[in-house]
Amino acid sequence: MGNTFGHLFRITTWGESHGDAIGVVVDGCPPQLKIDATAIQAELNRRRPGQSYLTTPRQESDAVQILSGVFEGQTLGTPISMLVWNKDAKPSAYKHLKDIYRPSHADFAYRQKYGIHNWQGGGRASARETIGRVAAGAIAKQILREQCGTEILAYVKQIQTIAADVDSDKVTLDAIESSIVRCPDYEASEQMERRIDEARRDGDSLGGIIESVSRNVPIGLGEPVFDKLKADLGKAMMSLPATMGFQIGSGFEGVTMTGAQHNDLFYTDKGRIRTRTNNSGGTQGGISNGENIRLQVAFKPTATIRKEQETVDIHGNPVVLSARGRHDPCVLPRAVSIVEAMVSLVLVDHFLRQRAKKFE
Amino acid sequence: MGNTFGHLFRITTWGESHGDAIGVVVDGCPPQLKIDATAIQAELNRRRPGQSYLTTPRQESDAVQILSGVFEGQTLGTPISMLVWNKDAKPSAYKHLKDIYRPSHADFAYRQKYGIHNWQGGGRASARETIGRVAAGAIAKQILREQCGTEILAYVKQIQTIAADVDSDKVTLDAIESSIVRCPDYEASEQMERRIDEARRDGDSLGGIIESVSRNVPIGLGEPVFDKLKADLGKAMMSLPATMGFQIGSGFEGVTMTGAQHNDLFYTDKGRIRTRTNNSGGTQGGISNGENIRLQVAFKPTATIRKEQETVDIHGNPVVLSARGRHDPCVLPRAVSIVEAMVSLVLVDHFLRQRAKKFE
Amino acid sequence: MGNTFGHLFRITTWGESHGDAIGVVVDGCPPQLKIDATAIQAELNRRRPGQSYLTTPRQESDAVQILSGVFEGQTLGTPISMLVWNKDAKPSAYKHLKDIYRPSHADFAYRQKYGIHNWQGGGRASARETIGRVAAGAIAKQILREQCGTEILAYVKQIQTIAADVDSDKVTLDAIESSIVRCPDYEASEQMERRIDEARRDGDSLGGIIESVSRNVPIGLGEPVFDKLKADLGKAMMSLPATMGFQIGSGFEGVTMTGAQHNDLFYTDKGRIRTRTNNSGGTQGGISNGENIRLQVAFKPTATIRKEQETVDIHGNPVVLSARGRHDPCVLPRAVSIVEAMVSLVLVDHFLRQRAKKFE
Amino acid sequence: MGNTFGHLFRITTWGESHGDAIGVVVDGCPPQLKIDATAIQAELNRRRPGQSYLTTPRQESDAVQILSGVFEGQTLGTPISMLVWNKDAKPSAYKHLKDIYRPSHADFAYRQKYGIHNWQGGGRASARETIGRVAAGAIAKQILREQCGTEILAYVKQIQTIAADVDSDKVTLDAIESSIVRCPDYEASEQMERRIDEARRDGDSLGGIIESVSRNVPIGLGEPVFDKLKADLGKAMMSLPATMGFQIGSGFEGVTMTGAQHNDLFYTDKGRIRTRTNNSGGTQGGISNGENIRLQVAFKPTATIRKEQETVDIHGNPVVLSARGRHDPCVLPRAVSIVEAMVSLVLVDHFLRQRAKKFE
């Protein structure tokens, strides 16, 4: 309970970081969709560890295997089961952590909740869990692109104190992918790269902000009052490991404006009603209004560092922890693909929900 | 679809702002709970319009009526249906808005989605919809208080550019309620009052930030990976009208720290494992860890203002809109009760979910 | 939890038999539907007590009140809240039953489960609970009729040992409604009437079988593997008070046939693929195949009788119970409308689910 | 959508008959349960093809593989992913059926619904889909046995016209398993065996009735009004391939009794309130009352036969079909394990739901 997301396009993920495999079941994918396994793999490759010197060196090809739901290259309308085998699982590398609560990790909370926890690299709480989300998100993205021409992008907007300057209305996938940190502002990108490398050598870690923009979103997505589009986007982002905040449109900064400044005035542009500004971030009343959906997600600095830290063991005795081995100084460059996946999953679910109700 | 919230403690709200009534059905409330109708009414009174000169003058007593699920003062375990009759509904007062899309209101999006919209004061998109949430939240709050000693508070942390200084670990309900704007920092409170009054006379509106703290939360609430506690809290807040952002613990500011600075070190305090700092905001791995749950919600300035605005009608023709009559310059003082209600609903739902699974 | 039914067309019912009111919230009804309140009332009138000398004499007009979701005669796409006030509630008439477990009633089970039970006429376990289902079902029926030309009928097929002979492919609403017991086989109908009247005078009660047929059902409804159409129909029927069995197509009798006898052979009829027989009852693989959906529901004899019965009180002491006052010797004539409502609710939900997925 | 079952103990199944694998994800299993993989395999072996000369000769060991959720022999509280590889998949053996609608199979309905169908041995509509249910049901059964001492059995009650005489209160697993057709009435069992063998040689198939009894069921399971225990049991059974009917307690036969005959009188037995008869079948008001839960399920004769049949191809042209190769004359002996699994899944889900609400 708690491992299923979506109402009509529904995913269920499973798997621990150092177990046999990680996977997802996608239920509710429309039939007769030409599934492009290459496209799914391409998204997984953007999430994969070891793609640059800045990230965790864990060696995983993350090759996706489709076990059901696809027949002669097309979806059947039945559940699509996908999995990735863990190849570089090294559970023994975590043995010294077996009885220790790592600061700001999930160990303590899991053990309190379940009375047991998988101490092997975070178990279910590992970011490796997001593999299933990304694989499912690739299918969602494809449906939206083919059916609505929707384009969903995400990029690194800020690393620690280095903020990028990006025009969300114009940014391209190419510009994002050509930066090693997936920040399409090249000057900022270089600074970020250096800052992350410093943290890496330092045994420390960094957080930041990922921004996402969705263009050509159909008008009318979102189901008030609880399943507002912004609510489901918020839940999607806050369900990711390490996220500490979510904002849409003007977000937290918008609170300093007055209503007269903040309101998005309507006008008619070539027969289409649009808004002059987009402080609303693409939704009003919880429903997409056809403007670009712009949102931001705050990621805390990764909890795993190689510096010494004071903590306690499971009996409450003080211990000093020094993480050995692998260490990912900043997850944001890889998390970009995860944010895109979650946006895609929310949008496709609401797209299907809206189709059910609209009689013409 | 979209008007139900919760998995085991489940509420379904209904009603339009100027329809006959507004209500809620609470399904899944445990039996034999002594329901205190006075307590429900007290919460509704904190949300009620007209409670001070700073808010909308709509005259509503918002007197709650319990129609089912309670028998001889106790809950039966069957659905609790509650409603509030709309007394001061003035649909005709909105007739001039019938064909106009008000800027940053839900009119346009609703009409695009549904092909029809109730132009009477926002219809379902009105903040009046939250009455059902507050009534249900009062019951949730009572369960948590009686079963776990949990205390759930919210208060105004910022109005436009005026930020308050509040110690979330120590703030009291009395301190909050003794401020007309529900800000327990008295200096800030006075400035906020003046600023809101200015906006009121100006025909303009203000937004701000509400902060909430929950103390004595049971450890172990939250169901990874999608129904993490922070994810359901995020959804709850982003499902409210006018919210543009959500953050927990260190939130967006935490991104400027490094891992070594941000990690919450564990220590043992009188036999109980705790953290020295609480950048995590009371949850780790998506599960409550026993520390106070501290979160913030950004509210945009209310879309209804009395200044002239350029917009279009439903045919796309430009019109100039000047709102007449009622106008609520700042909803935050009233929204405090709504934020508390949503926190309560999320926590009680996860409290029940956790009970189901814990074998001892 | 447990008082909501449906996935896209979702109803939540509430209310106790002798409480203030009984109601339903319909969430997910498509917008711009012209709601015919008269049609809703007409269905409620078919369910209403006191409509003939054969039924309970409780005096209730069961006049439906629509409180939300409808605006200028059309659905808004927002929740439709409907209620019926209990006028002839006589809780005091049940006072002598306060501490007694009536045989085959829900009193004992409710009290064991909840630690409390509403002893006033069955409380939530009363068949009066179905008012909300019938009101919501009337809307569902209207959608199916308008969008697909689907016709949904039910009628009494058997009362105790008297079985009717009805051609389900040709039976009409008029034929059903012209029988006081809603059995369109007039000979059987007369016998049934006499048998029920005997039971009434005897202080005893009767059960029987209701058959339902749906014609012009769209092909493709049902979501394998768990939400098969027959599965959701089965749940719908078994969720009614007093039902003990459900069968579709050949049902329990079909087990005596061999595969060669039972299989429905396909053929082409004016360009449309059909089956020569309909042992499948209109669904194959859990999906509607365009043939008539024919199902049967077994109702036990009503538990309330006026004969003396041995039982125990809540302390386990033996007592002799003689029900006084009101007594409904056979609910089937009224239950016909409830069965139709439940079929309608299942079909409309799957109709909307199917719309969401079918790209053309 | 439609491949998930359960509210707190939730299973999602996936896989086609001749795809790579068949599997299930179990979400919501309580933590720290010692998972007995042998017990899971034992249940799968009872469902496995090829276990006797009476069944399909498909060669499958159905060896279960647990991929997640179990750590050092105990459940983690995270999703348990289990799969079985299809070893004897022979998709090419079905090539001649590619364009043909087999009578009373799901081919036609699937193709109409999805625009595509997997013609390889039924694809998703194959009974092979139930592997995931049985594997998950084995875990559910274990929880109920360990936590409540509940025993859940099913057996063949009738094959075609041969009805067995079984005392459901006393029947044992050993008695069931010692019969090749899983009918604990040895005389009937022998007749059934002969009858099935005749059908096998004849190329024909047989249906029948499976009865299930659950003993030591906790009182209080079931969530009125829609999630009544009998309703969820009904859905569970009707969600199986080939089921045409469900009844509980007195079922369809009970309709011939009067209320005075049918009512189950309460009495006190050694301090425990019980009923003298059990026409209610173990539930009253939709809630378990502590008596044995007795239910029956009607299975139609299997649609696959080796006799010639007239049908049409996907273009509507008449063709004559003669099934070659494999043929299972009667699925009931194997289906016994599936019925037990579904009962277990329903009971464990309601057991967890009840735990959530009961404050003591």
Short mmCIF file of N, CA, C and O in Angstrom, two decimals, chain B residues 273-309:
data_model
loop_
_atom_site.label_atom_id
_atom_site.label_comp_id
_atom_site.label_asym_id
_atom_site.label_seq_id
_atom_site.Cartn_x
_atom_site.Cartn_y
_atom_site.Cartn_z
N ILE B 273 15.58 8.13 20.84
CA ILE B 273 16.45 8.60 19.76
C ILE B 273 15.81 9.80 19.07
O ILE B 273 14.67 9.74 18.64
N ARG B 274 16.58 10.88 19.02
CA ARG B 274 16.07 12.10 18.42
C ARG B 274 17.12 12.69 17.48
O ARG B 274 18.23 12.18 17.36
N THR B 275 16.76 13.78 16.81
CA THR B 275 17.75 14.45 15.97
C THR B 275 18.06 15.82 16.57
O THR B 275 17.18 16.47 17.15
N ARG B 276 19.32 16.24 16.42
CA ARG B 276 19.75 17.52 17.03
C ARG B 276 19.16 18.71 16.29
O ARG B 276 18.82 19.72 16.88
N THR B 277 19.08 18.61 15.00
CA THR B 277 18.40 19.63 14.19
C THR B 277 17.19 18.98 13.55
O THR B 277 17.00 17.77 13.66
N ASN B 278 16.37 19.78 12.90
CA ASN B 278 15.18 19.20 12.26
C ASN B 278 15.00 19.76 10.85
O ASN B 278 13.93 20.24 10.49
N ASN B 279 16.09 19.74 10.09
CA ASN B 279 15.98 20.18 8.70
C ASN B 279 15.04 19.29 7.91
O ASN B 279 14.49 19.70 6.89
N SER B 280 14.90 18.05 8.37
CA SER B 280 14.01 17.10 7.68
C SER B 280 12.55 17.46 7.89
O SER B 280 11.68 16.97 7.17
N GLY B 281 12.26 18.29 8.90
CA GLY B 281 10.88 18.72 9.11
C GLY B 281 9.98 17.63 9.64
O GLY B 281 8.76 17.68 9.45
N GLY B 282 10.56 16.64 10.29
CA GLY B 282 9.71 15.65 10.96
C GLY B 282 9.44 14.38 10.17
O GLY B 282 8.77 13.48 10.66
N THR B 283 9.96 14.29 8.95
CA THR B 283 9.82 13.05 8.20
C THR B 283 11.14 12.69 7.55
O THR B 283 11.89 13.56 7.13
N GLN B 284 11.43 11.39 7.49
CA GLN B 284 12.63 10.91 6.79
C GLN B 284 12.22 9.66 6.02
O GLN B 284 11.52 8.79 6.54
N GLY B 285 12.64 9.60 4.77
CA GLY B 285 12.21 8.49 3.94
C GLY B 285 10.71 8.51 3.71
O GLY B 285 10.11 7.50 3.34
N GLY B 286 10.09 9.67 3.98
CA GLY B 286 8.64 9.78 3.78
C GLY B 286 7.83 9.32 4.97
O GLY B 286 6.60 9.21 4.89
N ILE B 287 8.50 9.08 6.10
CA ILE B 287 7.86 8.52 7.29
C ILE B 287 8.13 9.45 8.47
O ILE B 287 9.26 9.93 8.64
N SER B 288 7.14 9.68 9.31
CA SER B 288 7.35 10.56 10.46
C SER B 288 8.38 9.95 11.39
O SER B 288 8.39 8.74 11.63
N ASN B 289 9.28 10.80 11.91
CA ASN B 289 10.36 10.29 12.76
C ASN B 289 10.22 10.76 14.20
O ASN B 289 11.14 10.62 14.99
N GLY B 290 9.09 11.34 14.55
CA GLY B 290 8.86 11.73 15.93
C GLY B 290 9.21 13.18 16.22
O GLY B 290 8.82 13.72 17.25
N GLU B 291 9.96 13.81 15.33
CA GLU B 291 10.24 15.24 15.50
C GLU B 291 9.02 16.03 15.00
O GLU B 291 8.15 15.50 14.32
N ASN B 292 8.96 17.30 15.38
CA ASN B 292 7.83 18.12 14.95
C ASN B 292 7.76 18.22 13.43
O ASN B 292 8.77 18.41 12.76
N ILE B 293 6.55 18.10 12.91
CA ILE B 293 6.36 18.26 11.46
C ILE B 293 6.11 19.74 11.18
O ILE B 293 5.12 20.31 11.63
N ARG B 294 7.04 20.32 10.46
CA ARG B 294 6.97 21.76 10.19
C ARG B 294 6.89 21.96 8.69
O ARG B 294 7.73 21.47 7.94
N LEU B 295 5.87 22.65 8.23
CA LEU B 295 5.69 22.87 6.79
C LEU B 295 5.18 24.28 6.54
O LEU B 295 4.66 24.94 7.45
N GLN B 296 5.35 24.71 5.32
CA GLN B 296 4.89 26.05 4.92
C GLN B 296 4.12 25.98 3.61
O GLN B 296 4.43 25.16 2.74
N VAL B 297 3.14 26.86 3.49
CA VAL B 297 2.31 26.89 2.30
C VAL B 297 2.25 28.32 1.78
O VAL B 297 1.97 29.25 2.55
N ALA B 298 2.51 28.48 0.47
CA ALA B 298 2.44 29.81 -0.14
C ALA B 298 1.06 30.03 -0.75
O ALA B 298 0.60 29.21 -1.53
N PHE B 299 0.42 31.14 -0.36
CA PHE B 299 -0.87 31.54 -0.94
C PHE B 299 -0.65 32.77 -1.82
O PHE B 299 -0.09 33.76 -1.36
N LYS B 300 -1.12 32.70 -3.04
CA LYS B 300 -1.05 33.88 -3.90
C LYS B 300 -2.03 34.93 -3.39
O LYS B 300 -2.98 34.59 -2.65
N PRO B 301 -1.87 36.21 -3.76
CA PRO B 301 -2.90 37.21 -3.42
C PRO B 301 -4.23 36.80 -4.06
O PRO B 301 -4.25 36.33 -5.21
N THR B 302 -5.31 36.98 -3.34
CA THR B 302 -6.64 36.61 -3.83
C THR B 302 -6.90 37.23 -5.19
O THR B 302 -6.57 38.39 -5.43
N ALA B 303 -7.52 36.46 -6.07
CA ALA B 303 -7.76 36.93 -7.44
C ALA B 303 -8.83 38.01 -7.50
O ALA B 303 -8.78 38.89 -8.37
N THR B 304 -9.78 37.99 -6.55
CA THR B 304 -10.83 39.00 -6.57
C THR B 304 -10.33 40.32 -6.02
O THR B 304 -9.96 40.41 -4.84
N ILE B 305 -10.28 41.35 -6.86
CA ILE B 305 -9.91 42.69 -6.39
C ILE B 305 -10.97 43.67 -6.90
O ILE B 305 -11.79 43.31 -7.74
N ARG B 306 -10.93 44.88 -6.37
CA ARG B 306 -11.91 45.85 -6.85
C ARG B 306 -11.31 46.86 -7.82
O ARG B 306 -11.96 47.81 -8.21
N LYS B 307 -10.08 46.65 -8.19
CA LYS B 307 -9.46 47.52 -9.19
C LYS B 307 -9.93 47.09 -10.58
O LYS B 307 -10.26 45.93 -10.81
N GLU B 308 -9.85 48.04 -11.50
CA GLU B 308 -10.20 47.70 -12.89
C GLU B 308 -9.15 46.78 -13.50
O GLU B 308 -7.96 46.95 -13.28
N GLN B 309 -9.63 45.80 -14.28
CA GLN B 309 -8.71 44.90 -14.95
C GLN B 309 -9.18 44.64 -16.38
O GLN B 309 -10.37 44.51 -16.63
#
